[in-house]
Amino acid sequence: MLLRSFLLFLLIFALALQFDVAAARKSNNDKNSKGGRNSKGGRNSNSKNDRKKDKDKPCRDASECRLYRKSDFCMNPSMSHLWKKCPKKCGYC
């Protein structure tokens, strides 16, 4: 009985810690984001020539682009290559 209650406590503690880490990462991403589509500068801004080049390139992951919302790409830097390659389907952050 003591072992069960201890394991239940560990499970609840692990879940609480996971939510806390996720919230900290989200707030850190909000602080680090620099501008968007209409801003002058920042790592996400593209010039008009770059946008035209991106539209001319074929979209490698078009099916994957349709699975996500634009905000998913903005919050997850590992998927940023998708919205850069597929501006019509994924949009800009």
XYZ file of N, CA and C in Angstrom:
279
model
N 0.832 -1.197 0.000
C 0.000 0.000 0.000
C 0.872 1.256 0.000
N 1.902 1.226 0.797
C 2.807 2.363 0.861
C 3.514 2.568 -0.474
N 3.868 1.460 -1.117
C 4.533 1.545 -2.418
C 3.605 2.149 -3.468
N 2.327 1.759 -3.443
C 1.359 2.318 -4.403
C 1.195 3.824 -4.212
N 1.060 4.243 -2.983
C 0.877 5.680 -2.744
C 2.138 6.457 -3.121
N 3.306 5.864 -2.890
C 4.553 6.519 -3.282
C 4.651 6.640 -4.803
N 4.293 5.581 -5.526
C 4.321 5.628 -6.995
C 3.306 6.631 -7.543
N 2.144 6.701 -6.910
C 1.145 7.685 -7.329
C 1.661 9.106 -7.100
N 2.309 9.327 -5.972
C 2.899 10.636 -5.704
C 3.960 10.978 -6.744
N 4.815 10.023 -7.092
C 5.844 10.267 -8.106
C 5.230 10.599 -9.462
N 4.166 9.905 -9.816
C 3.500 10.171 -11.091
C 2.930 11.588 -11.126
N 2.262 11.978 -10.075
C 1.683 13.329 -10.019
C 2.781 14.384 -10.021
N 3.854 14.137 -9.291
C 4.973 15.075 -9.254
C 5.621 15.213 -10.633
N 5.790 14.089 -11.341
C 6.396 14.129 -12.675
C 5.517 14.903 -13.652
N 4.213 14.707 -13.584
C 3.308 15.448 -14.467
C 3.339 16.944 -14.166
N 3.343 17.294 -12.899
C 3.401 18.713 -12.538
C 4.704 19.341 -13.014
N 5.791 18.621 -12.869
C 7.087 19.129 -13.313
C 7.118 19.297 -14.829
N 6.506 18.353 -15.541
C 6.478 18.440 -17.002
C 5.689 19.669 -17.466
N 4.543 19.938 -16.844
C 3.763 21.114 -17.213
C 4.519 22.398 -16.892
N 5.241 22.403 -15.791
C 6.021 23.576 -15.407
C 7.129 23.849 -16.419
N 7.813 22.808 -16.864
C 8.887 22.965 -17.851
C 8.318 23.439 -19.184
N 7.168 22.889 -19.582
C 6.554 23.305 -20.843
C 6.148 24.777 -20.791
N 5.616 25.220 -19.662
C 5.226 26.627 -19.530
C 6.450 27.531 -19.563
N 7.540 27.091 -18.954
C 8.761 27.899 -18.965
C 9.330 28.002 -20.375
N 9.279 26.914 -21.123
C 9.774 26.958 -22.506
C 8.930 27.884 -23.364
N 7.615 27.837 -23.152
C 6.738 28.697 -23.946
C 7.014 30.167 -23.645
N 7.173 30.517 -22.382
C 7.442 31.917 -22.050
C 8.816 32.333 -22.556
N 9.769 31.417 -22.578
C 11.098 31.719 -23.092
C 11.041 31.944 -24.600
N 10.227 31.160 -25.314
C 10.075 31.363 -26.755
C 9.425 32.708 -27.054
N 8.463 33.113 -26.207
C 7.815 34.407 -26.412
C 8.809 35.550 -26.241
N 9.731 35.414 -25.279
C 10.719 36.467 -25.049
C 11.732 36.535 -26.181
N 12.076 35.378 -26.746
C 13.124 35.324 -27.761
C 12.632 35.615 -29.171
N 11.325 35.626 -29.390
C 10.847 35.860 -30.754
C 11.066 37.323 -31.116
N 11.555 37.529 -32.321
C 11.875 38.891 -32.750
C 11.114 39.203 -34.026
N 10.013 39.839 -33.866
C 9.285 40.311 -35.029
C 8.570 39.200 -35.761
N 7.766 39.614 -36.713
C 7.022 38.667 -37.503
C 7.048 39.054 -38.948
N 5.928 38.883 -39.570
C 5.846 39.106 -41.008
C 6.044 40.575 -41.365
N 5.480 41.463 -40.573
C 5.513 42.885 -40.919
C 6.623 43.652 -40.216
N 7.486 42.978 -39.500
C 8.512 43.699 -38.752
C 9.737 43.952 -39.606
N 10.561 44.853 -39.139
C 11.811 45.185 -39.836
C 12.956 44.526 -39.099
N 13.261 43.314 -39.398
C 14.377 42.654 -38.739
C 13.918 41.468 -37.932
N 14.866 40.893 -37.227
C 14.568 39.683 -36.488
C 14.881 38.475 -37.342
N 14.931 37.333 -36.693
C 15.357 36.155 -37.433
C 14.284 35.604 -38.360
N 13.009 35.974 -38.158
C 11.947 35.425 -38.991
C 11.606 36.298 -40.189
N 12.198 37.455 -40.289
C 11.823 38.339 -41.378
C 12.555 37.948 -42.651
N 11.843 38.013 -43.749
C 12.414 37.705 -45.058
C 12.240 38.915 -45.959
N 13.178 39.091 -46.860
C 13.011 40.149 -47.837
C 12.047 39.670 -48.912
N 11.610 40.581 -49.769
C 10.674 40.203 -50.825
C 11.294 39.193 -51.779
N 12.586 39.335 -52.047
C 13.242 38.385 -52.944
C 13.284 36.989 -52.334
N 13.533 36.919 -51.034
C 13.558 35.615 -50.375
C 12.185 34.962 -50.415
N 11.139 35.748 -50.204
C 9.791 35.188 -50.256
C 9.479 34.661 -51.646
N 9.899 35.399 -52.668
C 9.637 34.943 -54.030
C 10.383 33.643 -54.305
N 11.622 33.545 -53.827
C 12.388 32.311 -54.012
C 11.713 31.146 -53.295
N 11.205 31.399 -52.083
C 10.544 30.330 -51.345
C 9.285 29.853 -52.051
N 8.549 30.770 -52.667
C 7.338 30.367 -53.369
C 7.663 29.567 -54.622
N 8.807 29.848 -55.238
C 9.182 29.117 -56.440
C 9.659 27.703 -56.128
N 10.184 27.494 -54.935
C 10.689 26.169 -54.578
C 9.520 25.223 -54.318
N 9.672 23.965 -54.695
C 8.616 23.008 -54.368
C 8.580 22.740 -52.868
N 7.408 22.497 -52.374
C 7.230 22.248 -50.946
C 7.540 20.786 -50.658
N 8.556 20.551 -49.848
C 8.935 19.170 -49.538
C 7.885 18.481 -48.684
N 7.331 19.188 -47.721
C 6.467 18.571 -46.723
C 5.068 19.174 -46.759
N 4.484 19.231 -47.943
C 3.170 19.869 -48.060
C 2.125 19.137 -47.238
N 2.172 17.818 -47.223
C 1.177 17.078 -46.443
C 1.352 17.355 -44.955
N 2.583 17.519 -44.521
C 2.830 17.806 -43.110
C 2.393 19.229 -42.767
N 2.513 20.148 -43.714
C 2.092 21.528 -43.460
C 0.606 21.602 -43.143
N -0.187 20.804 -43.824
C -1.632 20.885 -43.633
C -2.071 20.348 -42.272
N -1.197 19.604 -41.601
C -1.579 19.009 -40.325
C -1.509 19.998 -39.170
N -0.809 21.096 -39.359
C -0.547 22.016 -38.253
C -1.145 23.389 -38.523
N -1.337 24.145 -37.436
C -1.739 25.545 -37.565
C -0.486 26.405 -37.650
N -0.664 27.643 -38.062
C 0.471 28.563 -38.183
C 1.166 28.757 -36.836
N 0.405 28.819 -35.758
C 1.013 29.046 -34.446
C 1.891 27.877 -34.025
N 1.583 26.664 -34.499
C 2.425 25.515 -34.163
C 3.817 25.688 -34.741
N 3.900 26.232 -35.940
C 5.203 26.453 -36.550
C 5.942 27.583 -35.836
N 5.217 28.584 -35.378
C 5.856 29.708 -34.694
C 6.436 29.284 -33.352
N 5.759 28.386 -32.664
C 6.193 27.999 -31.333
C 7.269 26.917 -31.353
N 7.389 26.184 -32.464
C 8.331 25.072 -32.507
C 9.419 25.353 -33.530
N 10.594 25.786 -33.108
C 11.651 26.142 -34.063
C 12.104 24.981 -34.932
N 11.908 23.740 -34.472
C 12.358 22.608 -35.280
C 11.502 22.430 -36.524
N 10.296 23.026 -36.562
C 9.448 22.912 -37.745
C 9.499 24.169 -38.598
N 10.393 25.102 -38.292
C 10.393 26.365 -39.024
C 10.730 26.175 -40.491
N 11.464 25.104 -40.837
C 11.778 24.880 -42.246
C 10.520 24.626 -43.053
N 9.458 24.139 -42.421
C 8.235 23.851 -43.159
C 7.552 25.133 -43.612
N 7.379 26.106 -42.685
C 6.665 27.303 -43.118
C 7.535 28.196 -43.964
N 8.865 28.067 -43.889
C 9.713 28.838 -44.788
C 9.636 28.295 -46.205
N 9.490 26.979 -46.341
C 9.423 26.367 -47.662
C 8.019 26.411 -48.244
N 7.005 26.514 -47.405
C 5.624 26.421 -47.877
C 4.815 27.634 -47.444
N 5.111 28.828 -47.938
C 4.424 30.019 -47.420
C 2.928 30.029 -47.700
N 2.489 29.423 -48.801
C 1.055 29.463 -49.099
C 0.274 28.553 -48.159
N 0.817 27.393 -47.864
C 0.082 26.434 -47.047
C 0.254 26.710 -45.560
N 1.459 27.075 -45.152
C 1.737 27.207 -43.720
C 1.672 28.645 -43.236
N 1.934 29.593 -44.084
C 1.923 30.989 -43.680
C 3.187 31.384 -42.957
N 3.342 32.655 -42.706
C 4.489 33.183 -41.973
C 4.081 33.477 -40.546
N 5.024 33.391 -39.653
C 4.729 33.704 -38.244
C 4.714 35.215 -38.049
